[in-house]
PDB file of C-alpha atoms in Angstrom:
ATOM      1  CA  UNK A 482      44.859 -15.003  61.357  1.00 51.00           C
ATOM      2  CA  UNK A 483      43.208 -12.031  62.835  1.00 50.00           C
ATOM      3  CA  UNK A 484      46.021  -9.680  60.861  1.00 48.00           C
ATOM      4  CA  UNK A 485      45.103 -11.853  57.738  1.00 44.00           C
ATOM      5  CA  UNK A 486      41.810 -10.716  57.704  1.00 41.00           C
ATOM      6  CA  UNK A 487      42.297  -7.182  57.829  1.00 47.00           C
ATOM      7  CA  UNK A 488      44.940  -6.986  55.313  1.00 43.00           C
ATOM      8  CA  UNK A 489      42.094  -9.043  52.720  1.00 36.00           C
ATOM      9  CA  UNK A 490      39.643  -6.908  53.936  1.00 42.00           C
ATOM     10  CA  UNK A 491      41.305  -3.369  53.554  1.00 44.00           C
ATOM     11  CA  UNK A 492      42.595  -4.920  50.044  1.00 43.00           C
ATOM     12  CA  UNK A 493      38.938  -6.108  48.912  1.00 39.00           C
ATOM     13  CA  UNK A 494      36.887  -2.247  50.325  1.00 42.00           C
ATOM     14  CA  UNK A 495      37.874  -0.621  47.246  1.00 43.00           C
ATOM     15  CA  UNK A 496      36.608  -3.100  44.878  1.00 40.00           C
ATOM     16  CA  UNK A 497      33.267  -3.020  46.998  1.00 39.00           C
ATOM     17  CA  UNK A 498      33.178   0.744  47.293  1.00 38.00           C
ATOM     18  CA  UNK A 499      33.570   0.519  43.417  1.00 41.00           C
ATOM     19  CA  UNK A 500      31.014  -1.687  42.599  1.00 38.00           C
ATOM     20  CA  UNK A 501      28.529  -0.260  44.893  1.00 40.00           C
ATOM     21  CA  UNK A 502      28.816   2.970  43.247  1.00 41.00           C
ATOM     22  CA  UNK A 503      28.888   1.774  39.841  1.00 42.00           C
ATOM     23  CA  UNK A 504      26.006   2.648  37.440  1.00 42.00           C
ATOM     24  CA  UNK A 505      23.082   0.430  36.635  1.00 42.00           C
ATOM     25  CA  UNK A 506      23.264  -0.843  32.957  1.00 47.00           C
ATOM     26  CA  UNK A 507      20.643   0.050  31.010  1.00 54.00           C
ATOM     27  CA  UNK A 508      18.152  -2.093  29.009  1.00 72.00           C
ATOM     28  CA  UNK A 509      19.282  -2.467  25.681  1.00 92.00           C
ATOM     29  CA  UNK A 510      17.784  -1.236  22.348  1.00 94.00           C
ATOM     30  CA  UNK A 511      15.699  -3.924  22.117  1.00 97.00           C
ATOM     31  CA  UNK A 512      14.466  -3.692  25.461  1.00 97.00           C
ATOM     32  CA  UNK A 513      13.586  -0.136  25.158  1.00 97.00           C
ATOM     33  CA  UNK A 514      11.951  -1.114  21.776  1.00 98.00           C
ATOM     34  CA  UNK A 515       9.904  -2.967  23.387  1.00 97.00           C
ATOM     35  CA  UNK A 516       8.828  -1.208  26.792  1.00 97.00           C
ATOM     36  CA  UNK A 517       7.939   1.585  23.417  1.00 98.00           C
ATOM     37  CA  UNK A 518       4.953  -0.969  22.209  1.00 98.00           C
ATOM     38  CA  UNK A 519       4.032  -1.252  26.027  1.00 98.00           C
ATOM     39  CA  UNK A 520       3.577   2.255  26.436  1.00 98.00           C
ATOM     40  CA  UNK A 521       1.613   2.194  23.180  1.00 98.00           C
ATOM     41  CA  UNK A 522      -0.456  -0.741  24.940  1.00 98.00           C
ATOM     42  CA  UNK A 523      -1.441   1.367  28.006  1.00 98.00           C
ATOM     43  CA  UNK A 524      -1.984   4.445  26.044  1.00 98.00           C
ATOM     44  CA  UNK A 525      -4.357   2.474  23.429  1.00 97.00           C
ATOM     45  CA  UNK A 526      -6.045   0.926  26.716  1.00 97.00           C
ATOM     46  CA  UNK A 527      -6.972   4.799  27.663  1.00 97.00           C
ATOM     47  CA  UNK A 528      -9.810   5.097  25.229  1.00 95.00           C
ATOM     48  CA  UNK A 529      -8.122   8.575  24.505  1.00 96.00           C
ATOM     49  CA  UNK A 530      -6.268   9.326  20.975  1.00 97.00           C
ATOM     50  CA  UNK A 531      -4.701  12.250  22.236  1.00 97.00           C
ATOM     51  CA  UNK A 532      -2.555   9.823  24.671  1.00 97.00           C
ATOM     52  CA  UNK A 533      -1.920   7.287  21.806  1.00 98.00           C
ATOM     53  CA  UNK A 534      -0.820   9.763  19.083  1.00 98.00           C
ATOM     54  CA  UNK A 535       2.116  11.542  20.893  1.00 98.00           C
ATOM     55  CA  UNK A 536       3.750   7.652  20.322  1.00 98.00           C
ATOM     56  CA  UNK A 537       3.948   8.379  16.710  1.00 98.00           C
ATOM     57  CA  UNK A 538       6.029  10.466  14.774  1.00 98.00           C
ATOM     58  CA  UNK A 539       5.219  13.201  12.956  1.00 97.00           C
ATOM     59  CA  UNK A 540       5.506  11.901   9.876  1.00 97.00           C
ATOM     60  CA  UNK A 541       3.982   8.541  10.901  1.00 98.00           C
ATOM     61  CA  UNK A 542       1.757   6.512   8.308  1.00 98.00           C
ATOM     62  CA  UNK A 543      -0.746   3.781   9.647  1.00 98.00           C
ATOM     63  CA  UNK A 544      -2.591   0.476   7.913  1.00 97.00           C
ATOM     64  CA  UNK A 545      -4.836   0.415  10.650  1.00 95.00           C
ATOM     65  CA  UNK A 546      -6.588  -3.001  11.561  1.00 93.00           C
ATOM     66  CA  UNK A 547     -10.239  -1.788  10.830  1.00 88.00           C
ATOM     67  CA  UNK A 548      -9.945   0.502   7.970  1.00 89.00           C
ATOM     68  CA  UNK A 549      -8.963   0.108   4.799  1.00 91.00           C
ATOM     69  CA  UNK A 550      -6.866   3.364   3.661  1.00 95.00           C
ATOM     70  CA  UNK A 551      -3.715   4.618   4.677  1.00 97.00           C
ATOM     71  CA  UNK A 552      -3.185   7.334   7.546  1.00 98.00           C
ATOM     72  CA  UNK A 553      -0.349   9.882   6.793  1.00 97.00           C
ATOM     73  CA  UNK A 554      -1.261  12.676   8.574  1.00 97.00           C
ATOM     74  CA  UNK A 555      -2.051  13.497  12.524  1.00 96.00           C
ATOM     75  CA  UNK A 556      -5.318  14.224  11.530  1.00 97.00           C
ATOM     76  CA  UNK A 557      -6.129  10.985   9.934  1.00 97.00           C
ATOM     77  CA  UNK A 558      -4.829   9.492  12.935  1.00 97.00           C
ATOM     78  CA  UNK A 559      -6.500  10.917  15.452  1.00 97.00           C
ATOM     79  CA  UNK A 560      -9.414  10.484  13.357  1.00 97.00           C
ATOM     80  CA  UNK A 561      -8.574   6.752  12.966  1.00 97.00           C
ATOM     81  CA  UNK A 562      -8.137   6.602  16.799  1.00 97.00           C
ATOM     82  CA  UNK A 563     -11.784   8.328  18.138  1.00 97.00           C
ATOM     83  CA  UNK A 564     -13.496   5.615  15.939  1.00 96.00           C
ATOM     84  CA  UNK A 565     -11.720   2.681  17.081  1.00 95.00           C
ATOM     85  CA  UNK A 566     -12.184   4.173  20.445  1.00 96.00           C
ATOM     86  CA  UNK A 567     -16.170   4.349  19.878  1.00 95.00           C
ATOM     87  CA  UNK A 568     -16.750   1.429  17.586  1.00 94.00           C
ATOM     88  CA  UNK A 569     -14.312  -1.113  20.211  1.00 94.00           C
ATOM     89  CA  UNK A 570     -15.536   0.166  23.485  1.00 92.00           C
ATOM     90  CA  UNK A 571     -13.326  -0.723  26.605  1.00 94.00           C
ATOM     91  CA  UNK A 572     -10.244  -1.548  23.739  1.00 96.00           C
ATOM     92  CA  UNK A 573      -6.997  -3.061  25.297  1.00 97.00           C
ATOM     93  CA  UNK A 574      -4.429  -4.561  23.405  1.00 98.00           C
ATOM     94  CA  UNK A 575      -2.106  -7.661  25.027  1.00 97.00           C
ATOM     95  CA  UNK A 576       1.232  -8.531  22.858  1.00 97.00           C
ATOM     96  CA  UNK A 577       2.236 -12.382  22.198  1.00 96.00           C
ATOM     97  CA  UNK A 578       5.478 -12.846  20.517  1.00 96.00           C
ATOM     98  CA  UNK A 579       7.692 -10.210  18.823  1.00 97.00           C
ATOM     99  CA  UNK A 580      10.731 -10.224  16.608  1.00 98.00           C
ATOM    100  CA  UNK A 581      12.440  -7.298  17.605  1.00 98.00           C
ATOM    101  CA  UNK A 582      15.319  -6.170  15.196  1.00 98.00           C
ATOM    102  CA  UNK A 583      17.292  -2.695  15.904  1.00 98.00           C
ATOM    103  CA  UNK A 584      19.310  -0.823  13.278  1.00 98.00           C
ATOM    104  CA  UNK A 585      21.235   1.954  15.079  1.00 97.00           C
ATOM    105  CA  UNK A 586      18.057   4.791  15.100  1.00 97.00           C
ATOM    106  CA  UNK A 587      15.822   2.533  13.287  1.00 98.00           C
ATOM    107  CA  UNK A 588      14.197  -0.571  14.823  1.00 98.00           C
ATOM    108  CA  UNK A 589      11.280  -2.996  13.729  1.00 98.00           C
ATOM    109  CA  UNK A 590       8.838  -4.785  15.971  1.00 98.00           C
ATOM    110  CA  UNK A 591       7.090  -7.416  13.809  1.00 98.00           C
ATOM    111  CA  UNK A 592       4.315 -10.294  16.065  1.00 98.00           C
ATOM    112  CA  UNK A 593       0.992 -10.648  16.829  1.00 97.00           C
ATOM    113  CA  UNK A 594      -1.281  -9.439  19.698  1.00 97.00           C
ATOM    114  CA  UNK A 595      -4.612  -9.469  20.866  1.00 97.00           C
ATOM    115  CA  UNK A 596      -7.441  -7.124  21.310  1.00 97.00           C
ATOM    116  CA  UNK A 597     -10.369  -6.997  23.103  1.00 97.00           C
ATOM    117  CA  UNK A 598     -13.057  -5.035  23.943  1.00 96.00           C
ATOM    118  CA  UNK A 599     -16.726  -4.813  25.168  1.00 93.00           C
ATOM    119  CA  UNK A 600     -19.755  -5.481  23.165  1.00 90.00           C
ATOM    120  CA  UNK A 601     -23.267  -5.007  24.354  1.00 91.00           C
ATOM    121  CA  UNK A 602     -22.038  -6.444  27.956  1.00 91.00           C
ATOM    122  CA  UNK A 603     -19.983  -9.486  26.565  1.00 94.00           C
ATOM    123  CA  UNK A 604     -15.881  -9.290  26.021  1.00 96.00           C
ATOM    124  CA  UNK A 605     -14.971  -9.765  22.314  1.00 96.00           C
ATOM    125  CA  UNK A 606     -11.381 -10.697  21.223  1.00 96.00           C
ATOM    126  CA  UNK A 607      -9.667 -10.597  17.593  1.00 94.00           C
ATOM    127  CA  UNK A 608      -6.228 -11.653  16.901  1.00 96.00           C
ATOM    128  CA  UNK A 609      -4.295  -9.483  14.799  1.00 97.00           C
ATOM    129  CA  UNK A 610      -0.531  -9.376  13.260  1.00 97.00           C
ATOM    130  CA  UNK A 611       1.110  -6.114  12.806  1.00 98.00           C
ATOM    131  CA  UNK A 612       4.668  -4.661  12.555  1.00 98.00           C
ATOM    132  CA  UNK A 613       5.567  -1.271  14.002  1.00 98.00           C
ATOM    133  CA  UNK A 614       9.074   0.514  12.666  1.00 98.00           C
ATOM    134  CA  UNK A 615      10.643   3.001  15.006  1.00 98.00           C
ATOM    135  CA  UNK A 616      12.544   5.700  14.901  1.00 98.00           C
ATOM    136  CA  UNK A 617      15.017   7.119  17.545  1.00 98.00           C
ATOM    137  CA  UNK A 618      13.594  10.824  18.425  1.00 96.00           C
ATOM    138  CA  UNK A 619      15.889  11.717  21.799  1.00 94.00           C
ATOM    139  CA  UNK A 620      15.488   9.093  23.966  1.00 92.00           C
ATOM    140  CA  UNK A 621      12.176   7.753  22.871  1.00 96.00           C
ATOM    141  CA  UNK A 622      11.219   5.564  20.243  1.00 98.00           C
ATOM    142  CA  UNK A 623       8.554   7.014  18.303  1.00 98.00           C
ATOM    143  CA  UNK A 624       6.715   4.782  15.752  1.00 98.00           C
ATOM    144  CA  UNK A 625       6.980   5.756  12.122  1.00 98.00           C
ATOM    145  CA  UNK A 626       4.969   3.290   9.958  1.00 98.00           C
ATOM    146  CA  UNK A 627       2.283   1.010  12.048  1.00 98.00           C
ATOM    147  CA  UNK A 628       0.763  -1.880   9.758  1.00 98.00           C
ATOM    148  CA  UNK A 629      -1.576  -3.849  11.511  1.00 97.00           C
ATOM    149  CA  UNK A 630      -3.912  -6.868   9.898  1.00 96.00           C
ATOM    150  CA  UNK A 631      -6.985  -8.743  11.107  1.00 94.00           C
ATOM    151  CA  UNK A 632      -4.944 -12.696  11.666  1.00 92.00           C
ATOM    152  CA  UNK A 633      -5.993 -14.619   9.009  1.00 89.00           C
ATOM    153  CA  UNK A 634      -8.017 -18.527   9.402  1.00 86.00           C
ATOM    154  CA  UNK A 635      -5.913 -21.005   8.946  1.00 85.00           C
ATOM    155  CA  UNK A 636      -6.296 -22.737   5.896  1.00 87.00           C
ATOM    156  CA  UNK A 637      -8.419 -25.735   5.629  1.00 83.00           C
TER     157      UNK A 637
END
């Protein structure tokens, strides 16, 4: 029995040895889609454009949720970012659900989140829908076109 064992044992080391050594899979697309809008989360929670506007592209265009023109340059980004930043003091952004869809380099994260922020003491929320596409710079995911929309009532 004892001779048994050993002979299962030295057969079965290798396999363990393998596996032990074998790399860690990594998140898929869509995971690293999403852990992308995260990052954009935290960064947005900063109060600071210049850590927000390194997660767009270059070329990035944004329908922001509290202006009403188009932002296709950095500058009109940034510029889009410093007011949020002083008109929704304390702004932090929490994600509900998103449809995630990847398309080799391309990806699109369409859902709804939340903001909040703090207003003369008191914390303020607004719902909002938006969809971010990506694009596949490296090995981030840098967003390309950002459309974001107050949530509208439902109808009565």
């Amino acid at each position: 029995m004892q001779s048994s064992w050993k002979i299962v044992s030295a057969a079965l080391a290798p396999s363990i040895l393998a596996l032990a050594f074998a790399p860690i899979a990594s998140a898929g697309p869509k995971e690293d889609v999403a852990a992308s809008s995260l990052e954009w989360a935290r960064a947005l929670g900063q109060d600071d454009p210049d850590k927000v506007l390194p997660l767009y592209s270059d070329d990035a265009v944004l329908w922001g949720t509290l202006s009403p023109k188009l932002r296709a340059d950095r500058a009109a980004l940034r510029d889009y970012f410093v007011t949020a930043f002083k008109v929704l003091p304390g702004l932090k952004v929490d994600f509900g659900d998103q449809l995630i869809r990847v398309y080799g380099d391309t990806a699109v994260n369409t859902g709804y989140y939340t903001f909040s922020y703090v207003k003369d003491g008191e914390t303020r929320i607004f719902p909002a829908r938006y969809s971010f596409t990506y694009v596949k710079s490296g090995e981030h995911w840098l967003i390309v076109d950002h459309h974001s929309s107050a949530m509208p009532s439902p109808p009565k």
